[in-house]
Tab-separated table of C-alpha atoms in Angstrom:
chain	number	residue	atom	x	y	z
H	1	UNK	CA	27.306	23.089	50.808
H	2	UNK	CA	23.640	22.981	50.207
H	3	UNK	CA	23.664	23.033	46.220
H	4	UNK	CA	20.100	22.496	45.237
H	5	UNK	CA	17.457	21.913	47.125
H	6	UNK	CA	13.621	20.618	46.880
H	7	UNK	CA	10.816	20.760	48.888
H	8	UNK	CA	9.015	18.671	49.732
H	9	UNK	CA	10.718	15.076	49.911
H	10	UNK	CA	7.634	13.360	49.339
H	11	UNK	CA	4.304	13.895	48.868
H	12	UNK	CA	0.982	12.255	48.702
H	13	UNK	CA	-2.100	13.732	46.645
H	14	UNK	CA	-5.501	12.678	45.342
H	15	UNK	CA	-6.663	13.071	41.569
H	16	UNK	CA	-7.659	17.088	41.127
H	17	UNK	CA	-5.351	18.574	44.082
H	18	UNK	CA	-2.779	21.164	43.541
H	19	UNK	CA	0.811	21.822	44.557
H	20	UNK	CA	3.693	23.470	44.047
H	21	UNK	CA	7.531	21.813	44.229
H	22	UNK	CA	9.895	24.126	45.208
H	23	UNK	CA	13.371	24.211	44.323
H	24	UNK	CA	16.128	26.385	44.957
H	25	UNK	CA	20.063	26.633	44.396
H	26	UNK	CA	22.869	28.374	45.930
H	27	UNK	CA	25.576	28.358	43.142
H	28	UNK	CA	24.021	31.664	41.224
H	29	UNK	CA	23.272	29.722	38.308
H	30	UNK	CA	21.725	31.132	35.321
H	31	UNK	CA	20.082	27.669	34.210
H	32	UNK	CA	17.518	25.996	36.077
H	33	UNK	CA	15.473	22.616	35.051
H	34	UNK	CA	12.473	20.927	36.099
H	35	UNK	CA	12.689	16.968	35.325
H	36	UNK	CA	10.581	13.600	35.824
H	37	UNK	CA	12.025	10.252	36.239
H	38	UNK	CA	9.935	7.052	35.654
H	39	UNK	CA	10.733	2.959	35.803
H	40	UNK	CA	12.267	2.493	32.273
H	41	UNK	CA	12.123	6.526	31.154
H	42	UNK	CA	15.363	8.201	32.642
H	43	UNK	CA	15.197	11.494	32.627
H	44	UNK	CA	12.932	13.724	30.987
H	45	UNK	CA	12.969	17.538	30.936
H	46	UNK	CA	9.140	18.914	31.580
H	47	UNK	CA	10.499	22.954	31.893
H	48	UNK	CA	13.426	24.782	32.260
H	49	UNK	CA	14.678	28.694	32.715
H	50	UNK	CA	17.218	30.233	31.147
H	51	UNK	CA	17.533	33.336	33.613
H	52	UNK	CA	15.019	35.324	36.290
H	53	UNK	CA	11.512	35.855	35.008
H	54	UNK	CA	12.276	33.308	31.780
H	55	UNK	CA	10.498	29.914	31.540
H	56	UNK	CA	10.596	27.445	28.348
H	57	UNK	CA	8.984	23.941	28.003
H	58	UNK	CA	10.870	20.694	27.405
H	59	UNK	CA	9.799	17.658	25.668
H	60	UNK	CA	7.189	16.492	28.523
H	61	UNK	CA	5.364	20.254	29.625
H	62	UNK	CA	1.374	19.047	29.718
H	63	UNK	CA	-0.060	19.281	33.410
H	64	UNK	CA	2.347	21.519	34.414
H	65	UNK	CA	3.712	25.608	34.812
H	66	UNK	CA	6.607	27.021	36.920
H	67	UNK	CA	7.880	30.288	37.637
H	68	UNK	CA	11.110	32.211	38.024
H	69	UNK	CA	10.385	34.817	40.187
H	70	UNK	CA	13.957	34.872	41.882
H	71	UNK	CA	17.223	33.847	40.387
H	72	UNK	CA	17.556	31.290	43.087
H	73	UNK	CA	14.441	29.816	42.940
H	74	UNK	CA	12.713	27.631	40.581
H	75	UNK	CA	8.614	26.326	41.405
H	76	UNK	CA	6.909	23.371	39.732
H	77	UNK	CA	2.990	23.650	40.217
H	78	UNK	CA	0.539	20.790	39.339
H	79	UNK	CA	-2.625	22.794	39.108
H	80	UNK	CA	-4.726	19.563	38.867
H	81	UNK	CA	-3.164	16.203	39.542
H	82	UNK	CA	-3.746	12.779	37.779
H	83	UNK	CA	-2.444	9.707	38.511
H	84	UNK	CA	0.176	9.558	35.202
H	85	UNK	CA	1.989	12.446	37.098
H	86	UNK	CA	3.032	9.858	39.937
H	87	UNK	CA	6.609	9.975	39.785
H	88	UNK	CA	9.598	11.086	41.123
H	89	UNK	CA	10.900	14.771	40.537
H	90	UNK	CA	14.380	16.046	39.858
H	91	UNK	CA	15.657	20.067	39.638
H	92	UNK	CA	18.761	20.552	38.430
H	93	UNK	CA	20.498	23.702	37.611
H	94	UNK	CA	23.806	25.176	35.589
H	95	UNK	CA	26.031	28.137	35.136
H	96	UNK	CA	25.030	28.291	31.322
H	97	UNK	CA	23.763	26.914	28.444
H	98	UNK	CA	27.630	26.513	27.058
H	99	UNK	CA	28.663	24.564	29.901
H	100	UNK	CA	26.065	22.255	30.867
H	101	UNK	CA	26.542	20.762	33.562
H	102	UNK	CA	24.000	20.512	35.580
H	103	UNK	CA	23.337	19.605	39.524
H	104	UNK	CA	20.776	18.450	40.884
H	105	UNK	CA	18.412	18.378	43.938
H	106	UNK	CA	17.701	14.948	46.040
H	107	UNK	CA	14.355	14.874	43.965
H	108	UNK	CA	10.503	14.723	45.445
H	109	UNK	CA	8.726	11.531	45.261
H	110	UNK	CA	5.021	12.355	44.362
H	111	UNK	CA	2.190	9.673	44.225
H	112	UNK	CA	-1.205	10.795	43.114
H	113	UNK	CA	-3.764	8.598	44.133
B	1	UNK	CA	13.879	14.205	18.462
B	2	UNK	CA	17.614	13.476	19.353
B	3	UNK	CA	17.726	10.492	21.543
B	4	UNK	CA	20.637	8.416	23.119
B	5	UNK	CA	20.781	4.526	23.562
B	6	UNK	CA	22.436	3.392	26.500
B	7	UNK	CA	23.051	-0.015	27.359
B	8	UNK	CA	23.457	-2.644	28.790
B	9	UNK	CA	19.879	-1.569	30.346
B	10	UNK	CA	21.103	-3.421	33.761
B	11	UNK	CA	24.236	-5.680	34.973
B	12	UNK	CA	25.167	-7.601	37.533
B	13	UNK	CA	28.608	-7.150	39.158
B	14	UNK	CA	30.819	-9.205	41.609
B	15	UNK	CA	33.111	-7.275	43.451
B	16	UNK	CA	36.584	-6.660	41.940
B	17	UNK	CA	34.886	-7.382	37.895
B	18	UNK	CA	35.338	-4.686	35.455
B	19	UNK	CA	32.486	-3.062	34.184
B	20	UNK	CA	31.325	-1.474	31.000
B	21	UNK	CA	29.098	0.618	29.101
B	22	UNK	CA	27.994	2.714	26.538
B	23	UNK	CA	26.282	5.620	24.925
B	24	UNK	CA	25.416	5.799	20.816
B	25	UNK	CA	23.037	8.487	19.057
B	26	UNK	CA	22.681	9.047	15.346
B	27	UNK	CA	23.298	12.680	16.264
B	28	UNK	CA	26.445	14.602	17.323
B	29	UNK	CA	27.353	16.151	20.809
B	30	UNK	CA	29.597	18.279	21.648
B	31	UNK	CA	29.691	17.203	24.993
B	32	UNK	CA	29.112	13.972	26.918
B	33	UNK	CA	28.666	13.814	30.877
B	34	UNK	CA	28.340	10.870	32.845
B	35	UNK	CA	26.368	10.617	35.863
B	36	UNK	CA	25.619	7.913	38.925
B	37	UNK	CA	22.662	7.842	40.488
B	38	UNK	CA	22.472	6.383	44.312
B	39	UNK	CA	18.373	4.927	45.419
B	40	UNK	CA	17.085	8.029	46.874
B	41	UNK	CA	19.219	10.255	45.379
B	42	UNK	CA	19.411	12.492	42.977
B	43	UNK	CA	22.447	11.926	39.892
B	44	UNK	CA	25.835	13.390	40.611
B	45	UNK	CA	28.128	13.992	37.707
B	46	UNK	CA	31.039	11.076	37.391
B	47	UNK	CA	33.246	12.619	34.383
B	48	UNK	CA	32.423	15.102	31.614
B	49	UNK	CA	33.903	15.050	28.322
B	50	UNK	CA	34.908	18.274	25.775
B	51	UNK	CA	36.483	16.570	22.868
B	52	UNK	CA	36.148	14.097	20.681
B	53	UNK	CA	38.865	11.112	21.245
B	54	UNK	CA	39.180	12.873	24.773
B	55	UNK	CA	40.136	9.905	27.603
B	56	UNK	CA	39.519	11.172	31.287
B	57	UNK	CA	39.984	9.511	34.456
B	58	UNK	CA	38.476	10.133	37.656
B	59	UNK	CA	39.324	6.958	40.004
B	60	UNK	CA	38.212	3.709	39.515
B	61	UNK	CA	36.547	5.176	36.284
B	62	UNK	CA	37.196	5.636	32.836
B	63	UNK	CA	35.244	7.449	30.002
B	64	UNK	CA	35.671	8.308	26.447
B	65	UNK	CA	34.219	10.352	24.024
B	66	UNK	CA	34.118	8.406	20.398
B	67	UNK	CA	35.576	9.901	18.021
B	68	UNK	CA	32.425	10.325	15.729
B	69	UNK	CA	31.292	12.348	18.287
B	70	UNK	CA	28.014	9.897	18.308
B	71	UNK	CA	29.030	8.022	20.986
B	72	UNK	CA	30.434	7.370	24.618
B	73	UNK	CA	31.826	4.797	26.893
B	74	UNK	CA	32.303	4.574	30.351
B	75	UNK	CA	34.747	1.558	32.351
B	76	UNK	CA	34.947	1.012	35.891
B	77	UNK	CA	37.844	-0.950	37.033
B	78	UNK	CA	37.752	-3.524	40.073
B	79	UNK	CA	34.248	-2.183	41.057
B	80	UNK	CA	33.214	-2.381	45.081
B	81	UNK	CA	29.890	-2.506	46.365
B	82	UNK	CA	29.229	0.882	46.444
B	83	UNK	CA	29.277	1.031	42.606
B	84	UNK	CA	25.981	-0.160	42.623
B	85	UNK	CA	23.413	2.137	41.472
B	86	UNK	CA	22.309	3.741	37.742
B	87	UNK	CA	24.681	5.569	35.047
B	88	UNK	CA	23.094	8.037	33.248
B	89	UNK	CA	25.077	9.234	30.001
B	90	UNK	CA	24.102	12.651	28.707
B	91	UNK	CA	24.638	14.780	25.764
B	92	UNK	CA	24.787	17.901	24.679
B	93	UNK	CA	24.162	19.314	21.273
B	94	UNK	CA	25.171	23.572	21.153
B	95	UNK	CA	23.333	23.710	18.141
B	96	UNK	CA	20.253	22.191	19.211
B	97	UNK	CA	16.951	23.482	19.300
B	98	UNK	CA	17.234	23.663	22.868
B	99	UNK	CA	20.563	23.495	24.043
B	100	UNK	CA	20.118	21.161	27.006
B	101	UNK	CA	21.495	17.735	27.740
B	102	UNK	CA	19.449	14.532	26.332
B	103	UNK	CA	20.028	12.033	28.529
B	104	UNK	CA	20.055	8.030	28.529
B	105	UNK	CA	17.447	5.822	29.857
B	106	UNK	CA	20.381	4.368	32.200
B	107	UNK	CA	22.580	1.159	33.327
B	108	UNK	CA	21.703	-0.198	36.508
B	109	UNK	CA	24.141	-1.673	38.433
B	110	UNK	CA	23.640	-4.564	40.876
B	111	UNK	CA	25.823	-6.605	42.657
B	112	UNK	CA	25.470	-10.883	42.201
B	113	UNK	CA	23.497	-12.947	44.525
């Protein structure tokens, strides 16, 4: 029963590295998400994909792109990292828009130094 | 943008005390989900909710969807130590501009000294 799953678990950069976050999901969901979670914030969407090849941004998109390349699969890249994107990093993903409920990964704890 | 206001923002619980919390927005969902968050982990849905006035069970727990359709509430009976961790509340607006789940900034759960 993997579900979804990211890579890396943590993650240590310095100010103007890049990376990608990978996430990917077994459940042939439609709907994939890209979130960041931060002391006080909850949860707050950066980009999500409504189906292969389709990416849209959320309410928090600066600093960052993905890609859908694969139905299953789901990237994050930081092209430049800055402190303010220390945080930790959720993916979730659903069956549809409809009925959205989403699951999510075990999240990626990034700290930019 | 359409926000939710969850609280309490934290509690402290002694084992075998009822807890409760809440939801509100100024804007209507059609659907409210309830997740729990464990340190570490990423949130795992608790109970989701279709209808206003619907009551659903699952356990220990209790949630409700008001019937404005503006709010939420979720009741855990007799907690135990391992109902320590965050609630997230999220909604879900099919008419919105986006269609995805706006989500609470959390209750955090902690068990008395």
């Amino acid at each position: 029963n993997a579900g979804v799953t990211q890579t890396p678990k943590f993650r240590v950069l310095k100010t103007g590295q890049s990376m990608t976050l990978l996430c990917a999901q077994d459940m042939n969901h439609e709907y994939m998400y890209w979130y960041r979670q931060d002391p006080g914030m909850g949860l707050r969407l950066i980009h999500y994909s409504v189906g292969e090849g389709t990416t849209a941004k959320g309410e928090v998109p600066d600093g960052y792109n993905v890609s859908r390349l694969k139905k299953q699969n789901f990237l994050l890249g930081l092209e430049s990292a800055a402190p303010s994107q220390t945080s930790v990093y959720f993916c979730a993903s659903s069956y549809s828009r409809g009925l959205n409920i989403q699951y999510f990964g075990a999240g990626t704890r990034l700290s930019v130094l | 943008g359409q926000q939710l206001n969850q609280s309490p923002q934290s509690m402290f619980i002694q084992e075998g005390e009822d807890v409760s919390m809440n939801c509100t927005s100024s804007s209507i969902f059609n659907t409210w989900l309830w997740y729990k968050q464990d340190p570490g982990e990423g949130p795992v849905l608790l109970i989701a909710l279709y209808k206003a006035g619907e009551l659903t069970s699952n356990g220990r727990l209790t949630a409700q969807f008001g019937i404005t359709r503006k709010d939420s509430f979720l009741n855990i009976s007799a907690s135990i130590p391992s109902d320590v961790g965050i609630y997230f509340c999220a909604g879900l607006n099919y008419g919105g501009s986006q269609g995805n789940l706006i989500f609470g900034k959390g209750t955090k759960l902690s068990v008395k000294p």
